[in-house]
mmCIF file of C-alpha atoms in Angstrom:
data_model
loop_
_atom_site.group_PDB
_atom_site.id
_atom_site.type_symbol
_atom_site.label_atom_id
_atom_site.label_comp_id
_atom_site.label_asym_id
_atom_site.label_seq_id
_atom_site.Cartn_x
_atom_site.Cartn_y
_atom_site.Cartn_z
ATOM 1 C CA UNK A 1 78.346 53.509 68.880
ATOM 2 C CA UNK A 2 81.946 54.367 69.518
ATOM 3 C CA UNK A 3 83.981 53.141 71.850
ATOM 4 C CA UNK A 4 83.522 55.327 76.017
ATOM 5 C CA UNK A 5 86.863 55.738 76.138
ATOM 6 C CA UNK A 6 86.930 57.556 72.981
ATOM 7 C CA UNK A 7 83.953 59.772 73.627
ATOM 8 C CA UNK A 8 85.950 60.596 76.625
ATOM 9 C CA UNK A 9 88.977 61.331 75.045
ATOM 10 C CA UNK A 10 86.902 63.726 72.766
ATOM 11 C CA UNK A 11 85.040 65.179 75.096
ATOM 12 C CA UNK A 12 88.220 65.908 76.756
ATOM 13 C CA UNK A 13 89.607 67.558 73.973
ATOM 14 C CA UNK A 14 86.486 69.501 73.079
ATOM 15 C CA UNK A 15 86.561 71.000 76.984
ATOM 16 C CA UNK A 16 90.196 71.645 76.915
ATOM 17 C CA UNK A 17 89.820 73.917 73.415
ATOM 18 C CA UNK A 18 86.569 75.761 74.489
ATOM 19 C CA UNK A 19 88.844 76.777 77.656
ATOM 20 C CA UNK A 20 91.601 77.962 75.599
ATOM 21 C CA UNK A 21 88.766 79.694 73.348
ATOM 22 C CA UNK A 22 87.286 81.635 75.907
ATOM 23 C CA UNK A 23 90.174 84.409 77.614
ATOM 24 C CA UNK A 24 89.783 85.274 73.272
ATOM 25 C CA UNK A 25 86.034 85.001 73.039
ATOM 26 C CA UNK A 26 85.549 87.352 76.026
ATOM 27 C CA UNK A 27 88.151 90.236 75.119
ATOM 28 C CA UNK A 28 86.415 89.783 71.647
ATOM 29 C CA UNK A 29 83.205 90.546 73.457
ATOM 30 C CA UNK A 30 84.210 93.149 75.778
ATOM 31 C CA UNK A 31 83.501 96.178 77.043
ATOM 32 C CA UNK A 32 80.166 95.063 76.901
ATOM 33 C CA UNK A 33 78.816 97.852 78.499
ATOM 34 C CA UNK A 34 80.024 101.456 79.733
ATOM 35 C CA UNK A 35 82.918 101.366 82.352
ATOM 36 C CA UNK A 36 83.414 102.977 85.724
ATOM 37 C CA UNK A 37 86.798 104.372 85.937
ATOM 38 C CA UNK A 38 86.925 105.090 89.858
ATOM 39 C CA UNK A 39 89.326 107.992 90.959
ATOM 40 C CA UNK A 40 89.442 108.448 94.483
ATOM 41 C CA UNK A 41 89.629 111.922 95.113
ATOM 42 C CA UNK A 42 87.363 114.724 94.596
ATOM 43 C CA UNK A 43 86.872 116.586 91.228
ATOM 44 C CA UNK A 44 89.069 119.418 90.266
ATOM 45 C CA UNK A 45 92.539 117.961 91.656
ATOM 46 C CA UNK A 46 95.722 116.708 89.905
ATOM 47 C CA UNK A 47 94.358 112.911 89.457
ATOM 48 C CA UNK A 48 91.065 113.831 88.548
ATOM 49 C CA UNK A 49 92.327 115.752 85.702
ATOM 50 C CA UNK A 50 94.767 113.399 84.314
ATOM 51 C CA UNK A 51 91.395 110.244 84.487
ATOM 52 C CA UNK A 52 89.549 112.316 82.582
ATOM 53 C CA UNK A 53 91.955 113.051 79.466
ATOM 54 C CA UNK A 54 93.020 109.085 80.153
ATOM 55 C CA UNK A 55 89.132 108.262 79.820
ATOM 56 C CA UNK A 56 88.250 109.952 76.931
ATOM 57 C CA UNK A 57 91.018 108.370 75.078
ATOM 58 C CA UNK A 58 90.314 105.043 76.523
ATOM 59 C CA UNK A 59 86.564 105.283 75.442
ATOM 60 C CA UNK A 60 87.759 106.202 71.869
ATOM 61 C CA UNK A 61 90.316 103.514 71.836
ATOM 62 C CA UNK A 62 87.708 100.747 73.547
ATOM 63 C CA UNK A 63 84.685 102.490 71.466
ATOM 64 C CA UNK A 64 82.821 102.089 74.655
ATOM 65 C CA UNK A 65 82.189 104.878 76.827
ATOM 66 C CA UNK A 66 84.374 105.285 80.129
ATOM 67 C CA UNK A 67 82.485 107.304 83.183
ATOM 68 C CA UNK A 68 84.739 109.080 86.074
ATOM 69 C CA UNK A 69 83.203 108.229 89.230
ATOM 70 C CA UNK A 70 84.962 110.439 92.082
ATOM 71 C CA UNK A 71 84.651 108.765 95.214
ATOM 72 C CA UNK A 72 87.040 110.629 97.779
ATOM 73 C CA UNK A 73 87.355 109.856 101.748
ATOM 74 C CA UNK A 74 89.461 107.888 103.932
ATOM 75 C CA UNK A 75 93.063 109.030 102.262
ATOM 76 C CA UNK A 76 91.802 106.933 99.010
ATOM 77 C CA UNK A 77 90.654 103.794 100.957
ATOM 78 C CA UNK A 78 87.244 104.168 100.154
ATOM 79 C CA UNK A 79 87.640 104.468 96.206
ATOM 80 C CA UNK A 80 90.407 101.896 96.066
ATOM 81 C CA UNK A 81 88.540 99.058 98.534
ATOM 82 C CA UNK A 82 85.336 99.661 96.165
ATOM 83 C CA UNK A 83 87.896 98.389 93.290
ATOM 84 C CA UNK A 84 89.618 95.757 95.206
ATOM 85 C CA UNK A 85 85.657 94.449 95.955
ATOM 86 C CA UNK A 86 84.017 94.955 92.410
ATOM 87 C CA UNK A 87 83.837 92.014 89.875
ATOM 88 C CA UNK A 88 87.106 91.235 87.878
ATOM 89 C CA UNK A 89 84.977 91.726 84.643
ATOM 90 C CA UNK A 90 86.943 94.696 83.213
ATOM 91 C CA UNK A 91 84.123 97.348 83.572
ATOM 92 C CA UNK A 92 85.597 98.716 86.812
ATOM 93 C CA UNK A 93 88.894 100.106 87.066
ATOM 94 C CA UNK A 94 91.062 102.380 89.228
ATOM 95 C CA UNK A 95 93.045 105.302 88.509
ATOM 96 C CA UNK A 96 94.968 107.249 91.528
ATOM 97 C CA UNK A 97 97.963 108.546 92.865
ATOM 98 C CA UNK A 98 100.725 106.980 94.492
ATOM 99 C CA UNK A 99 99.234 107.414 97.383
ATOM 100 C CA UNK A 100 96.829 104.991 96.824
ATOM 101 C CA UNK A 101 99.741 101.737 96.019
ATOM 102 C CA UNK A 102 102.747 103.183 98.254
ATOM 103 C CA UNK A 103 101.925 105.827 100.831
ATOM 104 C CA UNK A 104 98.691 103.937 102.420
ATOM 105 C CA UNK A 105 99.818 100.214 102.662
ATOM 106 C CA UNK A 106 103.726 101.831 104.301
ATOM 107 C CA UNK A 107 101.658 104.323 107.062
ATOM 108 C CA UNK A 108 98.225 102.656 107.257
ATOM 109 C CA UNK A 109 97.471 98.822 109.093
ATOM 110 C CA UNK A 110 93.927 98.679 107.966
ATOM 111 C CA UNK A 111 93.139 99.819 104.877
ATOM 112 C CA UNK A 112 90.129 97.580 103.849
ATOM 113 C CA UNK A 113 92.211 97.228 100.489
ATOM 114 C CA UNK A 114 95.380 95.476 99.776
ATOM 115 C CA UNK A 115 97.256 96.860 96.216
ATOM 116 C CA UNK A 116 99.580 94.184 96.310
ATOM 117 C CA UNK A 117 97.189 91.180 96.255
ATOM 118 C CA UNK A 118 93.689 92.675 95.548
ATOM 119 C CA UNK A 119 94.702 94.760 92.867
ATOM 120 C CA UNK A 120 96.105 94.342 89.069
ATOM 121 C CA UNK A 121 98.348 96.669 87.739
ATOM 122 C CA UNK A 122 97.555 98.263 84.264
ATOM 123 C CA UNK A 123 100.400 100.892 84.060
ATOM 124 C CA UNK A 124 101.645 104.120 85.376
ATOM 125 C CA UNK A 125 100.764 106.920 82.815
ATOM 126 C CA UNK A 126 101.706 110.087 84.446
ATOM 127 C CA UNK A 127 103.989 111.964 86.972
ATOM 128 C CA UNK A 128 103.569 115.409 88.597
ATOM 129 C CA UNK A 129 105.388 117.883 90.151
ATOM 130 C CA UNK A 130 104.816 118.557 94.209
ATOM 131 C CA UNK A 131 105.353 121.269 95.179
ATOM 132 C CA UNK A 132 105.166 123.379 98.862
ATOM 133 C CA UNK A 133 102.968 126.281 99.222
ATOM 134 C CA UNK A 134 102.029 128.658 102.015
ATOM 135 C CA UNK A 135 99.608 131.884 101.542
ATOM 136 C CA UNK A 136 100.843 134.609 99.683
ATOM 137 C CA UNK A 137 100.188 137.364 102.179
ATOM 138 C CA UNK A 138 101.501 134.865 105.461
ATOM 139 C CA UNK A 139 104.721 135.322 107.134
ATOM 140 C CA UNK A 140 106.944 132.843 105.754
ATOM 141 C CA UNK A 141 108.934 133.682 102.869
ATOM 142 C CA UNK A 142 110.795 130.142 102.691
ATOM 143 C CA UNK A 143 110.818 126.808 103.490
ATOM 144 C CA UNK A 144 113.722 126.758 106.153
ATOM 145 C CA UNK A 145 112.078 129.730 108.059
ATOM 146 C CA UNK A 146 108.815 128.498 108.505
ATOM 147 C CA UNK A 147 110.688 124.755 109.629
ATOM 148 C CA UNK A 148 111.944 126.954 111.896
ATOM 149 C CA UNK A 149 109.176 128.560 113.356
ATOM 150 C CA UNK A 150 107.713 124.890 113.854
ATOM 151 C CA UNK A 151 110.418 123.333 115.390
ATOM 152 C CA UNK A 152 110.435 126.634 117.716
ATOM 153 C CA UNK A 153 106.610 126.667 118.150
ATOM 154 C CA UNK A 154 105.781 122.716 118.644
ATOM 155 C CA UNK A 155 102.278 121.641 117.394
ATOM 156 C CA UNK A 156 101.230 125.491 116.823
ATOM 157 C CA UNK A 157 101.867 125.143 112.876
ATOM 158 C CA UNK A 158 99.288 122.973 110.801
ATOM 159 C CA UNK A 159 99.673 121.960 107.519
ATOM 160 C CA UNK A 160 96.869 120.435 105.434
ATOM 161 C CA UNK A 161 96.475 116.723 104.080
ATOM 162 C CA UNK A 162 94.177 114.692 102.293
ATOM 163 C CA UNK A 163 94.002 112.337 105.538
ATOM 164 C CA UNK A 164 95.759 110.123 106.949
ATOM 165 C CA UNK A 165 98.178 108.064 105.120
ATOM 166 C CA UNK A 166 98.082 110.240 102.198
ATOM 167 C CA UNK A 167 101.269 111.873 99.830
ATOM 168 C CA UNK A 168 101.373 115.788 101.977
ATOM 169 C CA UNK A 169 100.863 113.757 105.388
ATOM 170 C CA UNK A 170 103.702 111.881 104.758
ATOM 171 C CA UNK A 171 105.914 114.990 103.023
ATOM 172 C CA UNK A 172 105.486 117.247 105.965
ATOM 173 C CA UNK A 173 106.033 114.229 108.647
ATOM 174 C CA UNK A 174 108.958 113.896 106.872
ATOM 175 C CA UNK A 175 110.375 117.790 106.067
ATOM 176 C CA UNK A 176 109.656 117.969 109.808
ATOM 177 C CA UNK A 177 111.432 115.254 111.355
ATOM 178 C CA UNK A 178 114.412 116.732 109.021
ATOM 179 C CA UNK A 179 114.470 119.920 111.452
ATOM 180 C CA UNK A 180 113.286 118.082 114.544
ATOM 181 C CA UNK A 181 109.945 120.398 114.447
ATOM 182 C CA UNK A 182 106.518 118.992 115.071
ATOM 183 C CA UNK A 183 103.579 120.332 112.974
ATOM 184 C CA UNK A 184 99.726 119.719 112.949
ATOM 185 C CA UNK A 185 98.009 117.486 110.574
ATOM 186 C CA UNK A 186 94.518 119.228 109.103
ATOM 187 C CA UNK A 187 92.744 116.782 106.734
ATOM 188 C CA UNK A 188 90.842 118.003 103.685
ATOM 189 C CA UNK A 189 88.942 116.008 100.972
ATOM 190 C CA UNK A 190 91.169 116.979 98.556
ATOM 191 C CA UNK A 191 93.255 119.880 96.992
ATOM 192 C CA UNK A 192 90.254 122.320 96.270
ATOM 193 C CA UNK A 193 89.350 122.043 99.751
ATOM 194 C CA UNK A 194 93.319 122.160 101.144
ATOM 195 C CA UNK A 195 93.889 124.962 99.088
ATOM 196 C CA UNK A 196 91.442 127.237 100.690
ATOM 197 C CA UNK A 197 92.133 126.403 104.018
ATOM 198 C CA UNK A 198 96.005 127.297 103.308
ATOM 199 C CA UNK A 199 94.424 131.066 101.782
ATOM 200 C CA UNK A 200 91.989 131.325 104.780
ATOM 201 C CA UNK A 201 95.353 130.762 107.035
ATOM 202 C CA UNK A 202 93.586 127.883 109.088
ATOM 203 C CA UNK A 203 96.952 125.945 107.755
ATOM 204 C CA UNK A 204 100.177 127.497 107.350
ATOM 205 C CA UNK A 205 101.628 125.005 104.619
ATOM 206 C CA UNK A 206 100.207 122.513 102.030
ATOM 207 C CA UNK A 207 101.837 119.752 99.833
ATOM 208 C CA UNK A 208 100.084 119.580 96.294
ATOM 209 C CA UNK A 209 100.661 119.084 92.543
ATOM 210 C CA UNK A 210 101.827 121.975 90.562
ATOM 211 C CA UNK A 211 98.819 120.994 88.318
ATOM 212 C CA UNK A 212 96.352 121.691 91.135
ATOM 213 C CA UNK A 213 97.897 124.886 92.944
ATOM 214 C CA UNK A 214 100.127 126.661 90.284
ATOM 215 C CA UNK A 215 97.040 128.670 89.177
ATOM 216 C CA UNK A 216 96.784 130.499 92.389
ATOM 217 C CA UNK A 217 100.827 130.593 92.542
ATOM 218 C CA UNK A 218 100.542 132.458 89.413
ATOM 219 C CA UNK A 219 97.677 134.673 91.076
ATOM 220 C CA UNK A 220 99.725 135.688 93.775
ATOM 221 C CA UNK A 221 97.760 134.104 96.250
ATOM 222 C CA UNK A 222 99.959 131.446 97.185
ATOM 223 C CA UNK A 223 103.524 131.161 97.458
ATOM 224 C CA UNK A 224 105.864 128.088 96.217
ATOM 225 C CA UNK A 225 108.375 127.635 98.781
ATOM 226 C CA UNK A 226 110.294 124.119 97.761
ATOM 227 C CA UNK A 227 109.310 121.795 94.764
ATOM 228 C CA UNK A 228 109.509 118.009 96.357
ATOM 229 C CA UNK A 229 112.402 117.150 93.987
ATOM 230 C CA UNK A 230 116.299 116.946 93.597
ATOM 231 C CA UNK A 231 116.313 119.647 91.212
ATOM 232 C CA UNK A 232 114.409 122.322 90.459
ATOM 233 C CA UNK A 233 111.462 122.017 87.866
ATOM 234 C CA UNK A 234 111.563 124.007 84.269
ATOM 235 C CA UNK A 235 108.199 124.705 84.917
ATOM 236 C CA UNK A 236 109.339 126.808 87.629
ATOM 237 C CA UNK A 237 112.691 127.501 87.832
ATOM 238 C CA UNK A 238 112.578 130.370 90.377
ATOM 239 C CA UNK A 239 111.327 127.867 92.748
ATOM 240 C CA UNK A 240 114.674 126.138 95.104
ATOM 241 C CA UNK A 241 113.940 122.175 95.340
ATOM 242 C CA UNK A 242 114.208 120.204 98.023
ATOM 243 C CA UNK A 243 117.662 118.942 97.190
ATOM 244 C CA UNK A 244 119.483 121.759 97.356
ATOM 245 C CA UNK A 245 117.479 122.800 100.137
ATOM 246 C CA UNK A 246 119.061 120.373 102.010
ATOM 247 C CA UNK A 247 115.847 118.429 102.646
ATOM 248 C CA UNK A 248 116.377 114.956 100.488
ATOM 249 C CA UNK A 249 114.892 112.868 103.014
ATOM 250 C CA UNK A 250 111.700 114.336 101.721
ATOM 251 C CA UNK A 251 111.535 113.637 98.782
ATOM 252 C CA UNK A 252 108.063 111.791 97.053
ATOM 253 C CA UNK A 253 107.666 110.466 93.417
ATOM 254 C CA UNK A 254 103.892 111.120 92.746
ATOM 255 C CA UNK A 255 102.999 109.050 90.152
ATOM 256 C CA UNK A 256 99.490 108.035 88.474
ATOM 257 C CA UNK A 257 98.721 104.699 87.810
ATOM 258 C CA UNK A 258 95.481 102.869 86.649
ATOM 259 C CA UNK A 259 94.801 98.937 87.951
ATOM 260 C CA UNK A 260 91.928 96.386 87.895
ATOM 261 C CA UNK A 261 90.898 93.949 90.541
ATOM 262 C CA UNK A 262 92.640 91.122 90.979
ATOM 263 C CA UNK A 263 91.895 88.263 88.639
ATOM 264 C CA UNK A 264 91.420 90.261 85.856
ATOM 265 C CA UNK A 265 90.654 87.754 82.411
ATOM 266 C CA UNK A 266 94.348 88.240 80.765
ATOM 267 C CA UNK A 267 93.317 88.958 77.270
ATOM 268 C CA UNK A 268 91.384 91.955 79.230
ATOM 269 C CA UNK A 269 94.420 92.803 80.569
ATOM 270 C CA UNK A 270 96.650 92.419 77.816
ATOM 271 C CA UNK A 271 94.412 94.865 75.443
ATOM 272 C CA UNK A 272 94.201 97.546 78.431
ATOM 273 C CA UNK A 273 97.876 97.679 78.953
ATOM 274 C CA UNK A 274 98.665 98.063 75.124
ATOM 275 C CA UNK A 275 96.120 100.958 74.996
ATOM 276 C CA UNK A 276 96.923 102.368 77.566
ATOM 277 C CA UNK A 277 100.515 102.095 76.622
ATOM 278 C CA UNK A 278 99.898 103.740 73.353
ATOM 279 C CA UNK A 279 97.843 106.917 75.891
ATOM 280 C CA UNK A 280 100.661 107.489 77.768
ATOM 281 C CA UNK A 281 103.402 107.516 74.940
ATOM 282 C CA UNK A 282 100.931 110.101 72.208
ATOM 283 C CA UNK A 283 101.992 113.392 71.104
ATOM 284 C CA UNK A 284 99.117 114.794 71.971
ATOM 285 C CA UNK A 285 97.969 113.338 75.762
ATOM 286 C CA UNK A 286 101.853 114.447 76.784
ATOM 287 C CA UNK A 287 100.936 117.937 75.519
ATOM 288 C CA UNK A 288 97.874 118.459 77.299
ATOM 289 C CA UNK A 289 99.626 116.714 80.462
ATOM 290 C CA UNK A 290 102.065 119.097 80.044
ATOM 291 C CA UNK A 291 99.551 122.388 79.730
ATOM 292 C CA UNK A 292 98.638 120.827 83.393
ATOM 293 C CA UNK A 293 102.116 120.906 84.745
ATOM 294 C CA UNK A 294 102.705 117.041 84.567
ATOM 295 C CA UNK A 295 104.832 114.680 82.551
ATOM 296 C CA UNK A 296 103.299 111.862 80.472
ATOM 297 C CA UNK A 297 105.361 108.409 81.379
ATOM 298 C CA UNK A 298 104.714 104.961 80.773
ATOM 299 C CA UNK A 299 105.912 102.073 83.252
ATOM 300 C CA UNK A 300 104.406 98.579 82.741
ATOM 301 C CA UNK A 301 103.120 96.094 85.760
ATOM 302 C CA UNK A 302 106.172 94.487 86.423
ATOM 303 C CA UNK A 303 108.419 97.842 86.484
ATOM 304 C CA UNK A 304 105.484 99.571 88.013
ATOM 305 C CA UNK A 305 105.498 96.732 90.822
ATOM 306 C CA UNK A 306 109.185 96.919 91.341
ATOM 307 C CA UNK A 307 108.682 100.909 91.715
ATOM 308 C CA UNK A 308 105.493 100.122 94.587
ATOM 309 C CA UNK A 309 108.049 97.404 96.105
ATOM 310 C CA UNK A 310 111.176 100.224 96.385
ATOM 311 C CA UNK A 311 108.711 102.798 97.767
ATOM 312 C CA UNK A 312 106.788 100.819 100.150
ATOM 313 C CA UNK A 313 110.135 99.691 101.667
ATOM 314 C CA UNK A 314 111.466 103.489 101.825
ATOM 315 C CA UNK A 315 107.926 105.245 103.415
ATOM 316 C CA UNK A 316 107.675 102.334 105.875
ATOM 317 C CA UNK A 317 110.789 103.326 107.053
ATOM 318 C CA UNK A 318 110.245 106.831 107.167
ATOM 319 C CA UNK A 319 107.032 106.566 109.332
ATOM 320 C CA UNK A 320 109.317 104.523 112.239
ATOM 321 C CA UNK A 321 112.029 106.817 112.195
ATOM 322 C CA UNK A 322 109.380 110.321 112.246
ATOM 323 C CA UNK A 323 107.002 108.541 114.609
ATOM 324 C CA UNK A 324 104.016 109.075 112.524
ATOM 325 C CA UNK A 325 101.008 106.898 114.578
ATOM 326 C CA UNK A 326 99.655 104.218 112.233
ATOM 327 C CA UNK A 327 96.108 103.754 112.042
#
């Protein structure tokens, strides 16, 4: 028989190896099974389109299947808390806007999600163009006369959101307070919905990709008054920005990032971040971005955290200075 303190020892040793075995035996192993790539917003708008290119490529590069499950409400709480919850197995990820990491946590208390503590960040894959529209056939023919008409008509003007907390609530808090006008926050589920209600004139102004309402700009049905940006956009240079609008304090950087929940095995996240590095620099996923009037980027966790940290700290003190009520 050998000695205890040697069968210890090995013991020991066998433990200790198995452990640094298995982070490599389980990225070996996975996906194991199809996964869920939550977006929360509703079909059709800006993020949904960019998760679906990003989740056919995934699936090809993972050669496991990756489903979109849309699960809008609650400014992106909903979809982003259901993350924050699920198993840190790799089969359930998140991919949103910047709402999701900067806007909610800087305007909303109680978010049932934390991004800075329940979340892990994969990398930021996409930007977009805002942009601000109005209806086509409605009064305003720019951006400084409808301000205008708010700050002389207090309240009367709405302008449509994706709830409270979200990227357009926080825009037109923002262009308002830079005119001392007050305007009416209408929630929608998302742009499809906002979109109408701007056409149907229940709200005079909306805040929304280029990607989701440059269709009907080209239509003639709405009307770009301001792109949310220093300078204008080459993707439509008739349209004045922000910046030389005057309007600066404005400005929003939407951005589209995917993340994990926290505690994520780090060979799970190591292989996700290289492929989805290798997504957001290809030829081809830029081009089709770019048919969608967006811009393929690539930021990794850390620069992607030191982004959420710089815009966290700039929105929070935006809502005290425009009074927007936290919920």
């Amino acid at each position: 028989m050998s000695h205890p303190t040697r069968r210890t020892a090995l013991l020991a040793a066998a433990t200790a190896a198995s452990g640094l075995a298995f982070p490599l035996a389980f990225a070996q192993v996975w996906p194991s099974r199809p996964i869920k790539l939550i977006v929360p917003f509703p079909a059709g708008g800006g993020t949904d389109i960019v998760a679906r290119l990003l989740a056919e490529r995934l699936g090809q590069a993972l050669g496991q299947s990756v489903v979109v499950d849309n699960r809008p409400g609650a400014g992106t709480a909903i979809g982003a808390a259901a993350v924050a919850g699920a198993a840190a197995d790799g089969h359930t990820l998140l991919f949103s806007g910047s709402t999701t990491f900067t806007v909610n946590p800087a305007v909303r208390r109680n978010l049932g999600y934390d991004p800075f503590k329940q979340l892990q960040l994969l990398g930021l894959v996409a930007r977009a163009p805002l942009v601000v529209v109005t209806a086509a056939n409605g009064p305003y023919a720019d951006l400084p006369q409808l301000l205008a008409a708010a700050k002389d008509k207090p309240g009367e003007l709405n302008y449509a959101t994706f709830g409270a907390g979200t990227g357009p609530h926080l825009v037109g808090e923002m262009l308002a307070y830079t005119r001392s006008a007050r305007m009416t926050a209408v929630p929608y589920k998302g742009s499809a919905d906002a979109l109408v209600g701007i056409l149907r004139g229940d709200v005079q102004m909306g805040v929304d990709t280029l990607a989701s309402a440059k269709g009907q700009i080209d239509q003639g049905k709405l009307r770009a008054l301001a792109v949310i940006s220093e300078q204008r956009t080459p993707l439509m240079p008739q349209v004045p920005s922000l910046g030389e609008l005057g309007l600066g304090y404005a400005l929003f950087d939407a951005w589209y990032a995917m993340a994990a929940p926290a505690g994520l095995d780090p060979a799970v996240a190591s292989r996700l971040e290289k492929v989805l590095a290798a997504i957001a620099v290809d030829a081809d996923f830029r081009q089709k971005l770019a048919q969608q009037s967006m811009d393929g980027a690539w930021l990794a966790p850390a620069a992607l955290r030191g982004l959420m940290d710089r815009e966290v700290t700039r929105y929070r003190a935006a809502v005290a200075r425009s009074g927007i009520p936290q919920s």
